[in-house]
Amino acid sequence: MSEDDSIAMDLPESVDEPALRRVKTVARVMDEAVRIPGTDVRVGLDPVLGVVPGAGDAVAAGISLYIVAEAAYLGVPLRTVVRMLANVTADAALGSIPVVGPVFDAVIKANKWNVSYVEEFLAERDDDPAAAADDDGPVTIEIDEP
């Protein structure tokens, strides 16, 4: 049984499982896609993109924002979304420091943390819907068509 299957079994019926799988896949690709031979250390695309001055970290931050957008879609409360945005901002800012930025990106796994926040919220909502409602409420994005 894969990690995705074990988590999907613990989720309520109302959870968009494909969305959760997508964010987990993005986090895995960005933070721990490849194991460094001879070690237990895993790195992803984030530190590789960080080697490209300026644009690399901007692209990595844009990809990381996808996880935040999916979290909002899944109903994660505003307080948690703001915390996730802070992780993405810190990852982009510290990752853009020449030479040490890619090392920071390889060690600090902001996308993995953000997915864990989504999973925690979904587990809390499943265990006690009233406890999840105590937060600021879900993020709602309304788009008016002209």
Backbone as a chain_set.jsonl record, in Angstrom:
{"seq": "MSEDDSIAMDLPESVDEPALRRVKTVARVMDEAVRIPGTDVRVGLDPVLGVVPGAGDAVAAGISLYIVAEAAYLGVPLRTVVRMLANVTADAALGSIPVVGPVFDAVIKANKWNVSYVEEFLAERDDDPAAAADDDGPVTIEIDEP", "coords": {"N": [[0.85, -1.181, 0.0], [0.603, 2.151, -0.894], [1.892, 5.367, 0.263], [0.102, 7.399, -0.398], [-2.307, 5.969, -0.656], [-2.75, 5.083, 1.981], [-3.208, 7.453, 3.346], [-5.435, 8.405, 2.0], [-7.358, 6.588, 2.808], [-7.918, 7.359, 5.386], [-9.297, 9.697, 5.209], [-12.203, 11.853, 5.141], [-15.202, 11.248, 3.203], [-15.834, 13.537, 1.747], [-13.504, 14.829, 0.974], [-11.396, 16.045, -1.581], [-9.698, 13.823, -3.061], [-7.994, 13.53, -5.379], [-6.941, 16.151, -5.57], [-5.47, 16.328, -3.207], [-3.577, 14.328, -3.707], [-2.267, 15.546, -5.86], [-1.026, 17.834, -4.662], [0.7, 16.557, -2.923], [2.34, 15.244, -4.725], [3.539, 17.402, -6.076], [4.94, 18.549, -3.922], [6.689, 16.443, -3.316], [8.227, 16.292, -5.697], [9.394, 18.838, -5.693], [10.785, 18.907, -3.241], [11.955, 16.405, -2.476], [12.725, 14.564, -4.557], [14.899, 13.02, -5.489], [17.274, 10.749, -4.216], [20.365, 11.394, -2.725], [23.166, 9.687, -3.727], [24.632, 7.227, -1.597], [23.852, 8.39, 0.741], [21.179, 9.234, 3.064], [19.888, 11.452, 2.36], [17.548, 13.408, 0.65], [16.79, 15.304, -2.22], [15.094, 17.809, -4.144], [13.577, 19.491, -6.918], [13.623, 22.14, -6.144], [16.177, 23.134, -4.92], [17.735, 22.829, -7.205], [16.569, 24.532, -9.096], [17.123, 26.844, -7.699], [19.753, 27.404, -8.247], [19.826, 28.888, -10.533], [20.223, 32.231, -10.95], [18.045, 34.54, -9.405], [15.636, 34.177, -11.28], [15.232, 31.413, -10.975], [14.519, 30.917, -8.26], [12.177, 32.385, -8.225], [10.553, 30.948, -9.997], [10.427, 28.517, -8.589], [9.087, 29.412, -6.291], [6.656, 30.12, -7.438], [5.695, 27.601, -8.23], [5.47, 26.466, -5.706], [3.427, 28.012, -4.686], [1.233, 26.901, -5.88], [0.549, 24.732, -4.245], [-0.41, 26.102, -2.032], [-2.64, 27.356, -3.166], [-4.236, 25.125, -3.824], [-4.663, 24.226, -1.234], [-6.298, 26.248, -0.221], [-8.504, 25.798, -1.863], [-9.262, 23.313, -0.879], [-10.363, 24.071, 1.486], [-8.863, 24.9, 3.652], [-8.263, 26.763, 6.608], [-7.947, 30.376, 6.833], [-5.883, 31.291, 8.555], [-4.058, 29.169, 8.49], [-3.451, 29.131, 5.765], [-2.124, 31.578, 5.545], [0.092, 31.015, 7.111], [1.249, 29.058, 5.507], [1.851, 30.618, 3.258], [3.801, 32.23, 4.421], [5.818, 30.336, 4.796], [6.461, 29.764, 2.096], [7.357, 32.285, 1.28], [9.589, 32.685, 2.993], [11.163, 30.542, 2.147], [11.661, 31.273, -0.526], [12.979, 33.749, -0.177], [15.252, 33.184, 1.484], [16.333, 31.165, -0.045], [17.235, 32.528, -2.233], [19.661, 33.639, -1.669], [22.955, 33.997, -2.698], [25.069, 31.177, -3.285], [24.738, 29.902, -0.598], [21.998, 29.665, -0.666], [20.852, 27.551, -2.368], [21.692, 25.381, -0.787], [20.264, 25.847, 1.552], [17.684, 25.484, 0.445], [17.812, 22.754, -0.083], [17.874, 21.669, 2.449], [15.777, 22.749, 4.052], [12.46, 22.017, 3.822], [9.984, 23.38, 2.653], [7.673, 22.958, 1.092], [6.92, 20.361, 1.723], [6.311, 20.725, 4.43], [4.103, 22.42, 4.123], [2.244, 20.724, 2.883], [1.879, 18.965, 4.972], [0.507, 20.615, 6.761], [-1.929, 20.869, 5.424], [-2.808, 18.209, 5.481], [-3.028, 17.846, 8.268], [-5.117, 19.645, 8.845], [-7.212, 18.445, 7.388], [-7.405, 15.991, 8.725], [-8.14, 16.844, 11.301], [-10.589, 18.003, 10.706], [-11.978, 15.759, 9.97], [-11.932, 14.258, 12.363], [-13.129, 15.989, 14.285], [-15.438, 18.034, 13.345], [-16.363, 20.443, 14.467], [-14.157, 21.491, 15.808], [-12.442, 22.201, 13.747], [-13.926, 24.242, 12.708], [-13.538, 26.26, 14.516], [-11.459, 27.873, 13.749], [-10.403, 30.594, 11.573], [-12.052, 30.124, 9.477], [-12.794, 28.836, 6.167], [-10.88, 29.773, 3.262], [-12.257, 31.84, 0.886], [-12.661, 32.335, -2.492], [-13.907, 34.515, -4.716], [-15.027, 35.033, -7.984], [-16.057, 37.451, -10.112], [-17.865, 37.514, -13.051], [-17.614, 39.453, -16.022]], "CA": [[0.0, 0.0, 0.0], [1.422, 3.36, -0.986], [1.617, 6.42, 1.246], [-1.1, 8.092, -0.833], [-3.474, 5.138, -0.353], [-2.983, 5.034, 3.416], [-3.792, 8.724, 3.756], [-6.763, 8.504, 1.407], [-8.292, 5.772, 3.572], [-8.226, 8.037, 6.635], [-9.956, 10.967, 4.922], [-13.651, 11.782, 4.969], [-15.661, 11.099, 1.818], [-15.954, 14.832, 1.077], [-12.201, 15.367, 0.588], [-11.006, 15.881, -2.969], [-8.474, 13.028, -2.995], [-7.041, 13.869, -6.448], [-6.259, 17.412, -5.234], [-4.475, 16.013, -2.183], [-2.489, 13.62, -4.387], [-1.505, 16.512, -6.669], [-0.135, 18.646, -3.821], [1.751, 15.681, -2.408], [3.266, 15.003, -5.826], [4.312, 18.632, -6.278], [5.876, 18.675, -2.795], [7.731, 15.422, -3.461], [9.11, 16.689, -6.799], [10.133, 20.041, -5.317], [11.59, 18.786, -2.024], [12.692, 15.162, -2.216], [12.56, 13.685, -5.712], [16.057, 12.158, -5.745], [18.145, 10.485, -3.071], [21.791, 11.576, -3.016], [23.798, 8.372, -3.55], [25.492, 7.026, -0.439], [23.286, 9.071, 1.911], [19.722, 9.173, 3.193], [19.425, 12.798, 2.039], [16.783, 13.519, -0.588], [16.624, 16.672, -2.709], [14.155, 17.923, -5.239], [13.802, 20.49, -7.945], [13.782, 23.462, -5.532], [17.568, 23.605, -4.903], [18.264, 22.87, -8.573], [16.101, 25.808, -9.659], [17.775, 27.917, -6.955], [21.076, 27.684, -8.812], [19.625, 29.929, -11.553], [20.069, 33.476, -10.192], [16.81, 35.317, -9.508], [14.489, 33.537, -11.916], [15.048, 30.062, -10.454], [13.748, 30.967, -7.022], [10.836, 32.884, -8.553], [9.822, 29.811, -10.564], [10.183, 27.583, -7.481], [8.037, 29.994, -5.443], [5.396, 30.002, -8.18], [5.251, 26.206, -8.113], [5.07, 26.278, -4.312], [2.134, 28.678, -4.482], [0.184, 25.979, -6.315], [0.127, 23.971, -3.066], [-1.211, 27.012, -1.214], [-3.923, 27.535, -3.858], [-5.016, 23.893, -3.63], [-5.075, 24.197, 0.17], [-7.457, 27.138, -0.122], [-9.592, 25.081, -2.528], [-9.693, 22.238, 0.008], [-11.041, 24.648, 2.643], [-7.949, 25.163, 4.767], [-8.554, 28.081, 7.181], [-7.1, 31.507, 6.462], [-4.696, 31.322, 9.417], [-3.133, 28.167, 7.975], [-3.008, 29.592, 4.444], [-1.137, 32.629, 5.785], [1.29, 30.316, 7.588], [1.828, 28.424, 4.325], [2.444, 31.697, 2.463], [5.029, 32.629, 5.106], [6.825, 29.316, 4.46], [6.882, 29.962, 0.702], [8.121, 33.533, 1.246], [10.892, 32.444, 3.628], [11.916, 29.644, 1.276], [12.113, 32.045, -1.689], [13.922, 34.791, 0.232], [16.506, 32.581, 1.931], [16.867, 30.391, -1.15], [17.832, 33.404, -3.254], [20.993, 34.069, -1.235], [23.964, 33.293, -3.508], [25.871, 30.071, -2.782], [24.101, 29.152, 0.488], [20.563, 29.523, -0.936], [20.507, 26.18, -2.759], [21.884, 24.488, 0.363], [19.079, 26.077, 2.38], [16.559, 24.84, -0.228], [17.949, 21.309, 0.036], [17.674, 21.263, 3.84], [14.456, 23.174, 4.511], [11.481, 21.479, 2.884], [8.768, 24.169, 2.89], [6.517, 22.353, 0.436], [6.548, 19.197, 2.535], [5.64, 21.274, 5.601], [2.796, 22.936, 3.737], [1.35, 19.583, 2.682], [1.541, 18.426, 6.297], [-0.532, 21.486, 7.313], [-3.183, 20.498, 4.766], [-3.209, 16.909, 6.019], [-3.468, 18.056, 9.652], [-6.437, 20.254, 8.802], [-8.19, 17.455, 6.932], [-7.573, 15.01, 9.797], [-8.919, 17.499, 12.36], [-11.964, 18.169, 10.214], [-12.588, 14.43, 10.0], [-12.111, 13.849, 13.754], [-14.034, 16.882, 14.996], [-15.773, 19.159, 12.465], [-16.536, 21.677, 15.24], [-12.825, 22.019, 16.118], [-11.939, 22.847, 12.538], [-14.716, 25.453, 12.498], [-13.098, 27.285, 15.457], [-10.458, 28.708, 13.106], [-10.944, 31.754, 10.872], [-12.931, 29.69, 8.396], [-12.08, 28.568, 4.927], [-10.603, 30.88, 2.353], [-13.208, 31.843, -0.218], [-12.243, 33.177, -3.604], [-15.033, 34.756, -5.611], [-14.659, 35.688, -9.235], [-17.217, 37.997, -10.797], [-17.695, 37.556, -14.495], [-18.094, 40.735, -16.545]], "C": [[0.889, 1.236, 0.0], [1.026, 4.36, 0.083], [0.332, 7.153, 0.887], [-2.352, 7.303, -0.48], [-3.778, 5.136, 1.14], [-3.611, 6.333, 3.908], [-5.208, 8.844, 3.233], [-7.779, 7.708, 2.209], [-8.724, 6.468, 4.853], [-9.023, 9.321, 6.438], [-11.464, 10.791, 4.822], [-14.008, 11.713, 3.485], [-15.644, 12.419, 1.056], [-14.632, 15.412, 0.586], [-11.922, 15.059, -0.88], [-9.657, 15.163, -2.991], [-7.509, 13.315, -4.146], [-6.283, 15.171, -6.167], [-5.17, 17.156, -4.196], [-3.296, 15.253, -2.796], [-1.626, 14.571, -5.21], [-0.55, 17.312, -5.8], [0.992, 17.803, -3.243], [2.791, 15.4, -3.487], [4.144, 16.22, -6.072], [5.347, 18.785, -5.157], [7.012, 17.669, -2.919], [8.723, 15.813, -4.561], [9.969, 17.889, -6.392], [11.111, 19.816, -4.163], [12.412, 17.505, -1.891], [12.54, 14.131, -3.338], [13.681, 12.655, -5.854], [16.859, 11.986, -4.463], [19.583, 10.674, -3.518], [22.483, 10.249, -2.726], [24.723, 8.327, -2.333], [24.991, 7.706, 0.818], [21.789, 8.79, 1.991], [19.088, 10.516, 2.853], [18.714, 12.78, 0.689], [16.659, 14.994, -0.945], [15.657, 16.651, -3.877], [14.554, 19.014, -6.205], [14.081, 21.876, -7.359], [15.248, 23.914, -5.475], [18.195, 23.663, -6.297], [17.839, 24.176, -9.246], [16.801, 26.983, -8.983], [19.15, 28.275, -7.47], [20.979, 28.779, -9.876], [19.352, 31.245, -10.821], [18.728, 34.179, -10.472], [15.623, 34.541, -10.026], [14.206, 32.147, -11.348], [14.207, 30.04, -9.196], [12.344, 31.495, -7.253], [9.972, 31.761, -9.132], [9.474, 28.808, -9.462], [9.077, 28.106, -6.565], [6.681, 29.901, -6.136], [4.835, 28.601, -8.104], [4.767, 25.929, -6.69], [3.716, 26.918, -4.015], [0.969, 27.826, -4.97], [-0.351, 25.18, -5.128], [-0.762, 24.826, -2.18], [-2.597, 27.212, -1.846], [-4.804, 26.299, -3.697], [-5.489, 23.783, -2.183], [-6.306, 25.074, 0.379], [-8.676, 26.468, -0.739], [-10.151, 23.98, -1.627], [-10.346, 22.755, 1.289], [-10.168, 24.898, 3.846], [-8.214, 26.583, 5.286], [-7.503, 29.137, 6.812], [-5.813, 31.548, 7.275], [-3.633, 30.342, 8.906], [-2.598, 28.561, 6.608], [-1.941, 30.672, 4.599], [0.178, 32.01, 6.263], [2.019, 29.642, 6.412], [2.5, 29.462, 3.42], [3.747, 32.185, 3.092], [6.149, 31.622, 4.826], [7.365, 29.509, 3.051], [7.758, 31.213, 0.598], [9.52, 33.342, 1.84], [11.762, 31.553, 2.745], [12.473, 30.407, 0.07], [13.18, 33.068, -1.301], [15.274, 34.19, 0.636], [17.151, 31.76, 0.821], [17.537, 31.238, -2.205], [19.2, 33.951, -2.853], [22.032, 33.291, -2.036], [24.765, 32.281, -2.687], [25.135, 29.274, -1.688], [22.604, 28.928, 0.247], [20.168, 28.128, -1.377], [20.703, 25.157, -1.635], [20.692, 24.615, 1.305], [17.877, 25.354, 1.767], [16.61, 23.32, -0.098], [17.635, 20.816, 1.445], [16.259, 21.568, 4.33], [13.436, 22.789, 3.453], [10.12, 22.137, 3.114], [7.531, 23.539, 2.265], [6.003, 21.149, 1.215], [5.818, 19.662, 3.805], [4.225, 21.721, 5.251], [1.799, 21.811, 3.487], [0.962, 18.986, 4.032], [0.479, 19.295, 6.977], [-1.895, 21.143, 6.72], [-3.695, 19.182, 5.343], [-3.695, 17.025, 7.462], [-4.871, 18.642, 9.689], [-7.493, 19.224, 8.416], [-8.444, 16.392, 7.995], [-8.391, 15.591, 10.942], [-10.377, 17.636, 11.956], [-12.694, 16.843, 10.257], [-12.888, 14.007, 11.432], [-13.158, 14.675, 14.475], [-14.357, 18.092, 14.121], [-15.93, 20.479, 13.21], [-15.186, 22.305, 15.563], [-12.24, 22.737, 14.913], [-12.674, 24.154, 12.287], [-14.299, 26.572, 13.446], [-12.088, 28.245, 14.854], [-11.149, 29.855, 12.372], [-11.913, 31.388, 9.758], [-12.148, 29.478, 7.128], [-11.857, 29.834, 4.117], [-11.589, 30.766, 1.205], [-12.726, 32.816, -1.272], [-13.437, 33.297, -4.537], [-14.551, 35.496, -6.834], [-15.945, 36.142, -9.915], [-16.931, 38.04, -12.286], [-18.286, 38.845, -15.024], [-19.392, 40.593, -17.312]], "O": [[1.816, 1.346, 0.803], [-0.017, 4.234, 0.724], [-0.451, 7.495, 1.774], [-3.35, 7.884, -0.055], [-4.945, 5.182, 1.528], [-4.461, 6.309, 4.798], [-6.092, 9.33, 3.938], [-8.943, 8.101, 2.289], [-9.81, 6.187, 5.359], [-9.388, 9.97, 7.419], [-11.949, 9.718, 4.465], [-13.207, 12.078, 2.625], [-15.459, 12.422, -0.161], [-14.637, 16.397, -0.152], [-12.18, 13.954, -1.357], [-8.605, 15.801, -2.948], [-6.3, 13.343, -3.917], [-5.102, 15.277, -6.497], [-4.073, 17.704, -4.297], [-2.145, 15.507, -2.442], [-0.404, 14.428, -5.256], [0.62, 17.461, -6.152], [2.115, 18.285, -3.091], [3.985, 15.327, -3.199], [5.355, 16.09, -6.257], [6.504, 19.114, -5.422], [8.168, 18.001, -2.658], [9.932, 15.679, -4.375], [11.154, 17.939, -6.722], [12.156, 20.463, -4.109], [13.466, 17.52, -1.255], [12.256, 12.961, -3.08], [13.433, 11.533, -6.296], [17.094, 12.942, -3.724], [19.98, 10.174, -4.57], [22.402, 9.738, -1.609], [25.487, 9.257, -2.076], [25.634, 7.614, 1.864], [21.211, 8.182, 1.09], [17.885, 10.699, 3.037], [19.211, 12.213, -0.283], [16.448, 15.834, -0.071], [15.433, 15.619, -4.51], [15.719, 19.403, -6.292], [14.714, 22.703, -8.016], [15.543, 25.01, -5.952], [19.096, 24.467, -6.535], [18.651, 24.844, -9.888], [17.046, 28.007, -9.62], [19.665, 29.349, -7.158], [21.94, 29.515, -10.097], [18.336, 31.358, -10.134], [18.343, 34.378, -11.624], [14.687, 34.274, -9.272], [13.045, 31.75, -11.253], [13.284, 29.235, -9.075], [11.412, 31.098, -6.553], [8.795, 31.643, -8.793], [8.351, 28.307, -9.411], [8.229, 27.338, -6.113], [5.67, 29.631, -5.488], [3.629, 28.423, -7.932], [3.768, 25.237, -6.495], [2.953, 26.419, -3.188], [-0.162, 28.011, -4.522], [-1.559, 24.971, -5.012], [-1.753, 24.339, -1.637], [-3.605, 27.233, -1.141], [-6.005, 26.427, -3.456], [-6.593, 23.302, -1.928], [-7.243, 24.684, 1.075], [-9.774, 26.563, -0.19], [-11.358, 23.737, -1.609], [-10.831, 21.961, 2.095], [-10.675, 25.089, 4.952], [-8.371, 27.508, 4.489], [-6.347, 28.826, 6.524], [-4.749, 31.817, 6.718], [-2.444, 30.661, 8.898], [-1.42, 28.349, 6.319], [-0.957, 30.677, 3.859], [1.255, 32.446, 5.856], [3.248, 29.659, 6.34], [3.58, 29.219, 2.883], [4.693, 32.518, 2.378], [7.301, 32.014, 4.639], [8.573, 29.432, 2.826], [8.779, 31.203, -0.089], [10.512, 33.784, 1.261], [12.964, 31.788, 2.615], [13.626, 30.208, -0.31], [14.171, 33.234, -2.012], [16.319, 34.646, 0.173], [18.376, 31.667, 0.75], [18.329, 30.726, -2.996], [19.829, 34.661, -3.637], [22.002, 32.06, -2.056], [25.088, 32.528, -1.525], [24.933, 28.071, -1.853], [22.003, 28.075, 0.901], [19.231, 27.56, -0.817], [19.96, 24.179, -1.548], [20.172, 23.614, 1.797], [17.129, 24.685, 2.481], [15.569, 22.669, -0.012], [17.184, 19.684, 1.624], [15.623, 20.721, 4.956], [13.553, 23.204, 2.301], [9.219, 21.533, 3.695], [6.451, 23.585, 2.853], [4.795, 20.95, 1.346], [4.822, 19.059, 4.205], [3.273, 21.442, 5.98], [0.628, 21.935, 3.844], [-0.175, 18.547, 4.209], [-0.367, 18.768, 7.7], [-2.899, 21.129, 7.431], [-4.878, 19.056, 5.658], [-4.668, 16.373, 7.84], [-5.716, 18.198, 10.466], [-8.547, 19.143, 9.047], [-9.576, 15.936, 8.153], [-9.248, 14.903, 11.498], [-11.283, 17.413, 12.759], [-13.889, 16.797, 10.546], [-13.958, 13.464, 11.708], [-13.988, 14.127, 15.2], [-13.624, 19.081, 14.151], [-15.656, 21.536, 12.642], [-15.073, 23.531, 15.591], [-11.605, 23.782, 15.062], [-12.104, 25.081, 11.712], [-14.662, 27.726, 13.219], [-11.878, 29.331, 15.395], [-12.351, 30.061, 12.536], [-12.53, 32.27, 9.161], [-10.99, 29.882, 7.016], [-12.562, 30.83, 4.277], [-11.734, 29.695, 0.615], [-12.422, 33.973, -0.981], [-13.916, 32.302, -5.081], [-13.778, 36.45, -6.746], [-16.807, 35.33, -10.251], [-15.892, 38.535, -12.723], [-19.33, 39.296, -14.551], [-19.924, 41.584, -17.814]]}, "num_chains": 1, "name": "protein.A"}
